[in-house]
Coordinates of C-alpha atoms and ligand atoms in Angstrom, one line a residue:
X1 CA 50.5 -9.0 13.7
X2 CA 48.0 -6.3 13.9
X3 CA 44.9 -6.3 12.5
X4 CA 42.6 -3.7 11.8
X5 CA 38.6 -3.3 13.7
X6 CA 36.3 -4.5 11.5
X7 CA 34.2 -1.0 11.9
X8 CA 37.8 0.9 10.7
X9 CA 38.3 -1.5 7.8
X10 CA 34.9 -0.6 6.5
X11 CA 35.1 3.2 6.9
X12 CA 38.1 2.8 5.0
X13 CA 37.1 0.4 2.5
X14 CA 33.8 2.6 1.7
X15 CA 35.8 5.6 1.1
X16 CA 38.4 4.5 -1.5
X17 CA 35.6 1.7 -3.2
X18 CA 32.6 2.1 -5.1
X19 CA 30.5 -1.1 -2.8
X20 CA 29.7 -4.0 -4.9
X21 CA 27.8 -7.1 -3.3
X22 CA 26.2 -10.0 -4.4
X23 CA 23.7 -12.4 -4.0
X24 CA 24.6 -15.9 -5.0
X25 CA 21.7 -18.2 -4.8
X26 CA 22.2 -21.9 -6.1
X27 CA 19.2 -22.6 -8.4
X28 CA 17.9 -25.6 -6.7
X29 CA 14.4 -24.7 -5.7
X30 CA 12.6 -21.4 -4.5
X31 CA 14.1 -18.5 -3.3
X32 CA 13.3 -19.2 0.3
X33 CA 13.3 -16.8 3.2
X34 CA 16.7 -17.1 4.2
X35 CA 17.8 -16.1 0.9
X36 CA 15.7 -13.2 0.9
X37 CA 17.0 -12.6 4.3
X38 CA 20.5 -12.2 2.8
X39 CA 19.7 -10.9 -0.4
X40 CA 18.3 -8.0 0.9
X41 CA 20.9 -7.0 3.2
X42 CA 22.9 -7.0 0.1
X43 CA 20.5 -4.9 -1.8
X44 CA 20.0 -2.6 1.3
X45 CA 24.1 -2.0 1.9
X46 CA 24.5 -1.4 -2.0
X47 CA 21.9 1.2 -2.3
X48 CA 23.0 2.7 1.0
X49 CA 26.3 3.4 -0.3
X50 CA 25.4 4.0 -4.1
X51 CA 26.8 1.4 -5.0
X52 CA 26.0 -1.8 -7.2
X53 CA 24.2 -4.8 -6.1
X54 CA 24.7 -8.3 -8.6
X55 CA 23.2 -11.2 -8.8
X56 CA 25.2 -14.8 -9.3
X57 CA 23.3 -18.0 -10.0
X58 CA 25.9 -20.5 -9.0
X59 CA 24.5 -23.2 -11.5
X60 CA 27.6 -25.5 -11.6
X61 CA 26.1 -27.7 -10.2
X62 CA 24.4 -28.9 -13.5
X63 CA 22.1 -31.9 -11.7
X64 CA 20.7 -29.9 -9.2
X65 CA 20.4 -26.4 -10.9
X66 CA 17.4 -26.2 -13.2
X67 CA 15.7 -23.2 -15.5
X68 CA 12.7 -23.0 -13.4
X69 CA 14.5 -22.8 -10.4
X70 CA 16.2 -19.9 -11.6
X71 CA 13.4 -18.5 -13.2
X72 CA 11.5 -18.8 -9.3
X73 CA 14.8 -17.0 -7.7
X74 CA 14.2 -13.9 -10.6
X75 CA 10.8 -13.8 -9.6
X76 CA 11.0 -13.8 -5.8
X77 CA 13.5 -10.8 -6.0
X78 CA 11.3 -9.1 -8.5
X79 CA 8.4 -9.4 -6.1
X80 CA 10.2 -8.4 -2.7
X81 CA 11.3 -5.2 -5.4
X82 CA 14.6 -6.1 -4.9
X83 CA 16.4 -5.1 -7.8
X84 CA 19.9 -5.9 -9.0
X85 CA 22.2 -4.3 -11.6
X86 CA 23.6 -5.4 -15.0
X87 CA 22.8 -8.8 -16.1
X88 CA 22.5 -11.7 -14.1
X89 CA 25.6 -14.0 -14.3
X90 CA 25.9 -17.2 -14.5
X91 CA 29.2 -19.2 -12.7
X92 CA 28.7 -22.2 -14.8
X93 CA 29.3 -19.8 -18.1
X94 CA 32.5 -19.2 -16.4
X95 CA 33.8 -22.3 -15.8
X96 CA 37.0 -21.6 -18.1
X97 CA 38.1 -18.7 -16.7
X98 CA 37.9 -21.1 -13.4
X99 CA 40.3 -23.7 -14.8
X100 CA 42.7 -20.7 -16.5
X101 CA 42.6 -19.3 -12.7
X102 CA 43.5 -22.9 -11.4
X103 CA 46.6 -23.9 -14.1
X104 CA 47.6 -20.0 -12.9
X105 CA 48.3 -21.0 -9.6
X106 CA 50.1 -24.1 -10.7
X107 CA 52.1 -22.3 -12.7
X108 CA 52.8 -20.2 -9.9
X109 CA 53.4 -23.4 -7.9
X110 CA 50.8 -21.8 -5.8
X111 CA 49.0 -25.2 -6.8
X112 CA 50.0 -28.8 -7.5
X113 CA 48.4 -31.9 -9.7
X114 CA 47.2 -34.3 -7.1
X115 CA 47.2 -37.7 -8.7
X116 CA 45.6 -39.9 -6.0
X117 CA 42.9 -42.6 -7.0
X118 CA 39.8 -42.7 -5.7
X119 CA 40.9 -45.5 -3.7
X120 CA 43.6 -43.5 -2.3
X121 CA 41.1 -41.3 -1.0
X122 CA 38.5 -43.7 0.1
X123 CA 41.5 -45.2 2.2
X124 CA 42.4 -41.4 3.9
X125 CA 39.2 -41.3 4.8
X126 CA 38.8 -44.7 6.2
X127 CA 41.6 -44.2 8.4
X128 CA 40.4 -40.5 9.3
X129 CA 37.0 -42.2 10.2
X130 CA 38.8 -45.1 12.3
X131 CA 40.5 -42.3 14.5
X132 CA 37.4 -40.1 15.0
X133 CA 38.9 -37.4 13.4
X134 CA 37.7 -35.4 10.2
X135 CA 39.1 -36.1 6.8
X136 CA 41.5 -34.4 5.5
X137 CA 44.0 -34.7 2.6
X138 CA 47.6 -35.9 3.4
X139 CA 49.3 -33.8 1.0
X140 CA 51.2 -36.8 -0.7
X141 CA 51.3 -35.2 -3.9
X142 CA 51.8 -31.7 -2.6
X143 CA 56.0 -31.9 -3.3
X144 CA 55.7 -35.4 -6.0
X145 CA 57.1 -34.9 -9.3
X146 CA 54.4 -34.7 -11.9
X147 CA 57.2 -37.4 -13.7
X148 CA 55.6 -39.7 -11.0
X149 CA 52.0 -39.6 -12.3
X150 CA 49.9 -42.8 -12.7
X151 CA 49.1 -43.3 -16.4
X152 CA 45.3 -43.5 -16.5
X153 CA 44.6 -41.0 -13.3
X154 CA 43.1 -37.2 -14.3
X155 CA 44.8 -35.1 -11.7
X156 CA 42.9 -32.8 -9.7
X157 CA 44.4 -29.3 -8.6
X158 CA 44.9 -28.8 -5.2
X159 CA 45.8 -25.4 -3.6
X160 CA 49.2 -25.6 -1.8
X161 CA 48.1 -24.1 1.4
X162 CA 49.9 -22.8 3.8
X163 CA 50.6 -25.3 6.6
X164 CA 51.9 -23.2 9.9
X165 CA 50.3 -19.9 11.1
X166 CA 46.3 -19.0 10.9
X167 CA 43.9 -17.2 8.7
X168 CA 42.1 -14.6 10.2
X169 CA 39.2 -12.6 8.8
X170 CA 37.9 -9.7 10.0
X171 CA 34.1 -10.2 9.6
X172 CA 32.0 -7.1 9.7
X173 CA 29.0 -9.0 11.5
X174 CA 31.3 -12.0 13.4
X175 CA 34.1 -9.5 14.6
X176 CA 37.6 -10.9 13.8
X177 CA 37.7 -14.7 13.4
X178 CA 40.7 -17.5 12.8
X179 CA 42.0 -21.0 12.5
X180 CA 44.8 -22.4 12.6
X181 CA 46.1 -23.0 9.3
X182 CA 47.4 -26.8 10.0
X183 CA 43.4 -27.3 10.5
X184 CA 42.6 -26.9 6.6
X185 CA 44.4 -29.4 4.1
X186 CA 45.2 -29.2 0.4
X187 CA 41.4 -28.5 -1.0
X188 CA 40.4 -29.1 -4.9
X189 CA 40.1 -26.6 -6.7
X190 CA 39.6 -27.8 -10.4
X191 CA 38.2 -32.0 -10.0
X192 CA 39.9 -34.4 -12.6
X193 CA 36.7 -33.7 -15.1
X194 CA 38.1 -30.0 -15.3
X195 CA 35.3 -28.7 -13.6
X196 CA 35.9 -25.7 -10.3
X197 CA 35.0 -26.8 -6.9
X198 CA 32.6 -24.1 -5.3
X199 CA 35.4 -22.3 -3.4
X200 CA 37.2 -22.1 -6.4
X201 CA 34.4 -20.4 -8.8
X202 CA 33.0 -17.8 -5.7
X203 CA 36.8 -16.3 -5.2
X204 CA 37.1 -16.0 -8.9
X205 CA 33.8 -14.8 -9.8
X206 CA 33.7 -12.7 -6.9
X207 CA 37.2 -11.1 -7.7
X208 CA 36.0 -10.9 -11.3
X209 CA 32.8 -9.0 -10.6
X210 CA 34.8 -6.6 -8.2
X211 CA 33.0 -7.3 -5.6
X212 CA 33.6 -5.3 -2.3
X213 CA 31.4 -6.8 0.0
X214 CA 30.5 -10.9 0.4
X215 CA 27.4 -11.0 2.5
X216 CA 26.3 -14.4 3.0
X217 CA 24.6 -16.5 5.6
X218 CA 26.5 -17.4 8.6
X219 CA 26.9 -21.2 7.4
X220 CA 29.5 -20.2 4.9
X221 CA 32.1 -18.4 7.7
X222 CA 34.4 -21.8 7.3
X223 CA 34.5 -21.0 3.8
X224 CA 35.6 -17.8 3.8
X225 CA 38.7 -19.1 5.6
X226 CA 39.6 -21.5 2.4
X227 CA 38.4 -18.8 0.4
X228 CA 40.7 -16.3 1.8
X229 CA 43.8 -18.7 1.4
X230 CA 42.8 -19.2 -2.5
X231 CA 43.0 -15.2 -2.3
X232 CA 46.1 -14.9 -0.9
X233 CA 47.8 -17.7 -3.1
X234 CA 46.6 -15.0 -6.1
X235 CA 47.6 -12.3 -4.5
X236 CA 44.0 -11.0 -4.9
X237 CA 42.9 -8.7 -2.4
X238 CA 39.6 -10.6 -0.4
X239 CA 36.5 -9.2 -0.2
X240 CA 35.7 -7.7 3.2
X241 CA 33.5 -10.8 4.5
X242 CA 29.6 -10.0 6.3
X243 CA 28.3 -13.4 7.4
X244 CA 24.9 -12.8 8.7
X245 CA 22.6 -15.2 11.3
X246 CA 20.3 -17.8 9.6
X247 CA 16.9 -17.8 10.2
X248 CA 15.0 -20.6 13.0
X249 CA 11.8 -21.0 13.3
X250 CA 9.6 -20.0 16.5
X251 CA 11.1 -23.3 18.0
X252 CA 14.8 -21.7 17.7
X253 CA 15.7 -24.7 15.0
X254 CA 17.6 -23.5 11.9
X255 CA 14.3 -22.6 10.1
X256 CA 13.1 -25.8 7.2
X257 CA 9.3 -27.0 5.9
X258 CA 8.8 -28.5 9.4
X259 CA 8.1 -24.9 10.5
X260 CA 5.8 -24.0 7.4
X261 CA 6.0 -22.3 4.6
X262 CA 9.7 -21.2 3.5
X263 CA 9.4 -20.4 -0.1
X264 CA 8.9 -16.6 -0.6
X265 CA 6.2 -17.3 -3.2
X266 CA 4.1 -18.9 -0.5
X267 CA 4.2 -15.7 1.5
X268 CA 2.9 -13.9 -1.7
X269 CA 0.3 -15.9 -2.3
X270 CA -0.9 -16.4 1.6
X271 CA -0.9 -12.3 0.8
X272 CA 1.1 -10.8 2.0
X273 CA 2.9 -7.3 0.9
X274 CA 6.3 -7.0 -0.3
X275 CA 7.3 -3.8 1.7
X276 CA 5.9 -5.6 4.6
X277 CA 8.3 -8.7 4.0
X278 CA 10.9 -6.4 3.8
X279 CA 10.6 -4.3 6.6
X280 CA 10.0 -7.7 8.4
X281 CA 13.1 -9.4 7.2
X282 CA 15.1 -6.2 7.8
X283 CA 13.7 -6.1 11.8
X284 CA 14.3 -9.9 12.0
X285 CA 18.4 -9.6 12.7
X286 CA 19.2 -5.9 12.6
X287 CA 17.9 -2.7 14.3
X288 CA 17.5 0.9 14.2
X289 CA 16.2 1.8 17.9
X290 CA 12.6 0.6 18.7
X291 CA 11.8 1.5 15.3
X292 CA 9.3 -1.4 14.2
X293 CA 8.1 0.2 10.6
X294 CA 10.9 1.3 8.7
X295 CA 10.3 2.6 5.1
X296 CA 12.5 1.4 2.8
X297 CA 13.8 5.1 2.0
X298 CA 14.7 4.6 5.9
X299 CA 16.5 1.4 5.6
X300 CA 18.5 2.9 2.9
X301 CA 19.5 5.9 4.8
X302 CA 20.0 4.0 8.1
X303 CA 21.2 0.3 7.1
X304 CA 24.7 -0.8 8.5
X305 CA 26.5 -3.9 9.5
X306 CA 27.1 -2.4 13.4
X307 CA 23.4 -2.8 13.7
X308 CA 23.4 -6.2 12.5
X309 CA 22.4 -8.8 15.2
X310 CA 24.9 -12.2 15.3
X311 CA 22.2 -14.2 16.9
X312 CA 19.6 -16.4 15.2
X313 CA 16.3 -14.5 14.2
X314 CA 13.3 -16.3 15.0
X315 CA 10.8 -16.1 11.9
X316 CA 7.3 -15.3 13.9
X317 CA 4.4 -14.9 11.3
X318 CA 2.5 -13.2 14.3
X319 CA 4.8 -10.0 14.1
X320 CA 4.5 -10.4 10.5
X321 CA 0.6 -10.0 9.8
X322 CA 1.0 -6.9 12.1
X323 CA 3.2 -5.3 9.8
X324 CA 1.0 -6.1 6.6
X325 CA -1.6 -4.9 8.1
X326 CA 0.3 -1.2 8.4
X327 CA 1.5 -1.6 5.3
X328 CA -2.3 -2.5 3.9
X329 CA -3.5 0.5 5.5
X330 CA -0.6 2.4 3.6
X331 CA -1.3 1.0 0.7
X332 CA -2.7 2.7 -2.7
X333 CA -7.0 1.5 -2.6
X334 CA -6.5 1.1 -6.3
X335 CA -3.1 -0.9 -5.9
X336 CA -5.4 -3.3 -3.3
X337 CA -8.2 -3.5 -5.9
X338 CA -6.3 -4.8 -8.5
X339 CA -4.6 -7.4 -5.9
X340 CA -8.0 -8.4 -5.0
X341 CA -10.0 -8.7 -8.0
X342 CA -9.0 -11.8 -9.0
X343 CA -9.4 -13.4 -6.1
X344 CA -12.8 -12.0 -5.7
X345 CA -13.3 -14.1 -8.8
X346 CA -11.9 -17.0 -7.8
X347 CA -14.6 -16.9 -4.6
X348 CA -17.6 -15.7 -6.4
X349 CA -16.6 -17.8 -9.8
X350 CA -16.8 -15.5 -12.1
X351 CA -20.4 -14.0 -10.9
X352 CA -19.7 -10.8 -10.6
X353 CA -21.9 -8.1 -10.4
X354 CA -20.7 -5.3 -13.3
X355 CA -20.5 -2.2 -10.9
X356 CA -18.2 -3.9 -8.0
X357 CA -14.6 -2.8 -8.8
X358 CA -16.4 0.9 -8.3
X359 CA -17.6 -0.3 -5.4
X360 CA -14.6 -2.0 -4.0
X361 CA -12.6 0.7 -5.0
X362 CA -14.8 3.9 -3.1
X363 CA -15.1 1.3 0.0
X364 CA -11.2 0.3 0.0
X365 CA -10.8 3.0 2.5
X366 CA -12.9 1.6 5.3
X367 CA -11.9 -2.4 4.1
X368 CA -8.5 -1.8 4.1
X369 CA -8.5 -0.6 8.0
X370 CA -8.8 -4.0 9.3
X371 CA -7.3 -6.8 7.1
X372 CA -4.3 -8.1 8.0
X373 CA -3.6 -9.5 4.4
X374 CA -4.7 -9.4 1.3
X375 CA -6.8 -12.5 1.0
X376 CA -8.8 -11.4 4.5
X377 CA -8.7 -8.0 1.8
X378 CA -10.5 -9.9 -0.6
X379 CA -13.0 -12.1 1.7
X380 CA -14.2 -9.1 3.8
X381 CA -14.7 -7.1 0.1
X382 CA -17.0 -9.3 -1.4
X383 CA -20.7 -8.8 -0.7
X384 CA -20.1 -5.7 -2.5
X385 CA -18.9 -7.9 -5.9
X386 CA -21.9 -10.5 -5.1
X387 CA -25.0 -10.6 -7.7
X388 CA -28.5 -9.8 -5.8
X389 CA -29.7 -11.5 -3.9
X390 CA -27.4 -12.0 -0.8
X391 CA -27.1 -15.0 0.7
X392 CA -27.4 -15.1 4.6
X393 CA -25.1 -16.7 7.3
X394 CA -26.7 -18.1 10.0
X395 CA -25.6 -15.2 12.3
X396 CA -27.2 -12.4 9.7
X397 CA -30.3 -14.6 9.9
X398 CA -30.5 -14.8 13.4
X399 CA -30.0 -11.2 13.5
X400 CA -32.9 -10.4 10.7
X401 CA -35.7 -11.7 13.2
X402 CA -39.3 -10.9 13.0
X403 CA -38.7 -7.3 14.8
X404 CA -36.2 -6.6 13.0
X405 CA -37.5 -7.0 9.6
X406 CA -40.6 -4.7 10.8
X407 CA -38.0 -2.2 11.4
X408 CA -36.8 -2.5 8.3
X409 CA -39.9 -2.7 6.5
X410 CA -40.1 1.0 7.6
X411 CA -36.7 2.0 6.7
X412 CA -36.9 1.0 3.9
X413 CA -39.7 3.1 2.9
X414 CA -37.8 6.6 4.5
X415 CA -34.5 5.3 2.8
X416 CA -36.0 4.7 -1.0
X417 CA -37.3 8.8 -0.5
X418 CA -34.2 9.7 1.2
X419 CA -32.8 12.3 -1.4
X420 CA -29.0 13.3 -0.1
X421 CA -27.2 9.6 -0.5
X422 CA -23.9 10.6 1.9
X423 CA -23.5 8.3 4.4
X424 CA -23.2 11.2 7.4
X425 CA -27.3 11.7 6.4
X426 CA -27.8 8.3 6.1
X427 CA -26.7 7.5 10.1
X428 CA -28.8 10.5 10.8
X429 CA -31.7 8.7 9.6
X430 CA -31.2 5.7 11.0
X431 CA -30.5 8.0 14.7
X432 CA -33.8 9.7 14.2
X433 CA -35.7 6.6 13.3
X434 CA -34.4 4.7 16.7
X435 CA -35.2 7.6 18.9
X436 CA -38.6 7.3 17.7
X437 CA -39.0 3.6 17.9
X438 CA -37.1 3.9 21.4
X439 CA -34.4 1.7 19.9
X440 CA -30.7 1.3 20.2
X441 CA -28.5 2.8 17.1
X442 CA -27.3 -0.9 16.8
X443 CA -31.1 -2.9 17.0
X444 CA -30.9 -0.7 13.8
X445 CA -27.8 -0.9 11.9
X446 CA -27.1 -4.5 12.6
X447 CA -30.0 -5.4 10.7
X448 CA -29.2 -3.0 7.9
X449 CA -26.1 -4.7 8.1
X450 CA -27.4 -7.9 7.7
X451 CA -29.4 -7.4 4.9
X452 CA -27.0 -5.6 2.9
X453 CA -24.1 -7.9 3.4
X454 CA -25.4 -10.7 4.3
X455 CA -22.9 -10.9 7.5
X456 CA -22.8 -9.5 10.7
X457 CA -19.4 -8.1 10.0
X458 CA -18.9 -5.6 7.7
X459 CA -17.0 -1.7 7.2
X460 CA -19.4 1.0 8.7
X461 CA -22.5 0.0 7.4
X462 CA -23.7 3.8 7.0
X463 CA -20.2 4.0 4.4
X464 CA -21.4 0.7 3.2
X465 CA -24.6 2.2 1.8
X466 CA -23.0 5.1 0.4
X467 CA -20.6 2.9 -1.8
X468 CA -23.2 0.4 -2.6
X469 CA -25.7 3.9 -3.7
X470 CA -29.3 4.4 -2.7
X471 CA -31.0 1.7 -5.8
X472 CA -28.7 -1.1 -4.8
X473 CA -29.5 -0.2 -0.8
X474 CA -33.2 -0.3 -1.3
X475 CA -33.0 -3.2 -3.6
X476 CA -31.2 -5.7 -0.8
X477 CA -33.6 -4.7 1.7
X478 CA -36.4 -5.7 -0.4
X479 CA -34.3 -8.9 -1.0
X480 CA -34.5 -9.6 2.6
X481 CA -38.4 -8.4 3.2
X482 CA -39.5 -10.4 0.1
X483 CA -40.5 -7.7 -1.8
X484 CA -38.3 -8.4 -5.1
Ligands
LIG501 N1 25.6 -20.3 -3.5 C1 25.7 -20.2 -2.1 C2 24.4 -20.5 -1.4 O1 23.4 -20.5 -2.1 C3 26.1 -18.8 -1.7 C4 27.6 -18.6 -1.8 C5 28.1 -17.2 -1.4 O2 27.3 -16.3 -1.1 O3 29.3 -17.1 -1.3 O4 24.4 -20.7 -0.3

């Protein structure tokens, strides 16, 4: 038999198709990395091609799949901005259409009523257990005449599979993949209670929603095999399978708690940016060059499975701050005043002096150079947002000695007259004043710095005084010469 490449089956596939993928999360928890991971892949291939991207909750699982946990999936992809089309559909509201797909394939006798008992089963896999080998399902009922059926027993439905050749997929990530078909057995589809097994309900709703493309993470390749039989016993034409690499942690284990945080919410809250998650999650498994910062109008234009790496990304939060910190540099100053205000709150409980967002906002262009995320953003902005007066680390005292405050004693004075508030005259001042006292520019600014901040790190102090204007300048020196 001849198969065709997976990079031919694509070109083809993309020409005749409108693309549809998914993203199927099962509402147990967060939306954790490695379902961002894979839900933006499918968000990135969908808008590449102009096509739709959908989003599944696969809630048939009814113990396990809550509100809030759906509600925390809706939110994570809102945040990372990555948007899906129509409504969002649940696979439990579909369990009907599952069973009507299942009694099809009976009628077909694609499918058969497997009356076993639990015992039956528990005894299969004793035995399989006994000879080291996995369980699988004999097939006794596979050719039994329904007539036969215990009384008392609700049958499950069992795909008649096919027993002799392989299934092969041709997996746009994993290349071309098979297994020998005497390897799988008779799986459930529909359980005595009536309800779908998993493969069951993905190949329907999948079909159903027309989707093009299954992109998934590699720990579902083995289904895709049972998947693709369930296909072929409808006759349905199998979407073209993508199974990407999970995500390990720095230790190359798959990545779980043990490694820190792995709920995207964390990652917002530690602040970080959501363009910088994404361009970080894109770089994590696939490439464009040495390109490290990739806009998202880039990704878009570029993305492709070719470029898709099949080994294991390693999540390293190192790489990660680096590209918030680009992306905070990027970033609109009044966007990163509203993200830090609050917080700036939280510090300063609520004693906020009534002029700082101004402040914060005309400084944002010298805070934003250095922080690599948004709470560092917010720490490093809030002597501006403090009430008079400021209070001193121990470094800012040291630095405010008994020198120093005679220099500022006089700077103070040529500062309160200084008439042009810009802070290119206000360096000049200081340059003047340091060449006459035979000084070093810094034996001068540090203590300005100190005074006015109350640190010994701060933006250029010179900006700093422009922002904070010349009656707030002059009033925090006096703070620190005791003169208020
Ligand atoms: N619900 C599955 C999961 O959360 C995804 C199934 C699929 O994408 O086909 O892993």
């Amino acid at each position: 038999m001849c198969y065709m490449s997976a990079a031919l089956l694509t070109t083809v596939a993309n020409e005749i198709m409108t693309v549809v993928t998914r993203f199927a999360p099962s509402p147990t928890g967060f939306l954790h990395l490695g379902g961002a991971h894979t839900a933006l892949f499918n968000w990135l291939y969908a808008r590449h091609h102009g096509g739709k991207f959908l989003l599944r909750v696969e809630d048939t699982d009814r113990a396990r799949s809550t509100d809030e946990a759906v509600d925390a999936i809706l939110d994570g992809l809102k945040w990372l901005g990555l948007d899906w089309d129509g409504d969002v559909i649940s696979q439990f509201s579909r369990v009907e259409r599952h069973a009507e797909v299942a009694e099809q394939l009976v009628a077909a006798g694609a499918a058969y009523r497997c009356y076993c008992t639990p015992e039956e089963l528990a005894e299969m896999r004793e035995n399989a257990k006994a000879e080291g080998r996995p369980m699988r399902y004999d097939g006794r009922w596979r050719d039994r005449d329904p007539s036969e059926a215990p009384a008392g027993v609700s049958p499950t439905i069992r795909l008649k599979a096919p027993q002799e050749g392989e299934t092969v997929i041709a997996d746009l990530i994993q290349g071309t993949v098979r297994v020998a078909n005497d390897q799988m057995d008779d799986m459930v589809l529909l359980r005595g209670d009536g309800t779908p097994t998993y493969m069951l309900a993905v190949v329907v709703d999948d079909h159903d929603m027309d989707v093009t493309h299954a992109l998934r993470g590699d720990d579902h390749l083995t289904n895709a095999f049972r998947q693709t039989q369930i296909y072929n016993a409808l006759g349905w034409e199998p979407p073209i399978f993508a199974h990407m690499p999970l995500m390990h942690g720095p230790d190359g284990k798959k990545l779980s708690k043990r490694h820190g945080a792995v709920a995207v919410h964390l990652y917002r809250d530690m602040g970080f940016l959501p363009e910088a998650m994404r361009n970080y999650l894109l770089r994590l498994s696939w490439g464009h060059g040495d390109d490290e910062i990739i806009s998202d109008a880039q990704a878009i234009e570029w993305f492709d499975f070719v470029d898709v790496v099949r080994s294991p990304a390693r999540f390293d939060v190192a790489k990660l701050n680096n590209l918030n910190g680009h992306y905070i540099r990027q970033a609109d100053d009044k966007r990163l005043t509203d993200l830090i205000m609050p917080q700036i709150e939280t510090i300063l409980e609520g004693e906020i002096a009534s002029e700082s967002e101004a402040r914060i906002l005309a400084g944002m262009p010298n805070l934003k150079e250095r922080a690599k995320t948004i709470i560092e953003l917010a720490e490093s902005a809030v002597f501006y947002a403090r009430s008079r007066p400021m209070p001193l680390t121990p470094k800012a005292e040291k630095i405010l000695d008994e020198t120093a405050r005679q220099n500022l004693a006089k700077l103070r004075n040529e500062y309160a007259s200084h008439s042009e508030w810009t802070s290119g005259t206000l360096e000049e001042l200081a340059r003047s004043f340091a060449e006459r006292e035979e000084l070093k520019l810094g034996k001068v600014a540090q203590p300005i710095r100190a005074a006015l901040t109350g640190t010994n790190v701060s933006p250029p102090i010179f900006s700093v005084m422009e922002v904070l204007g010349q009656e707030e300048t002059v009033a925090r020196l006096d703070d620190v010469l005791g003169q208020n």
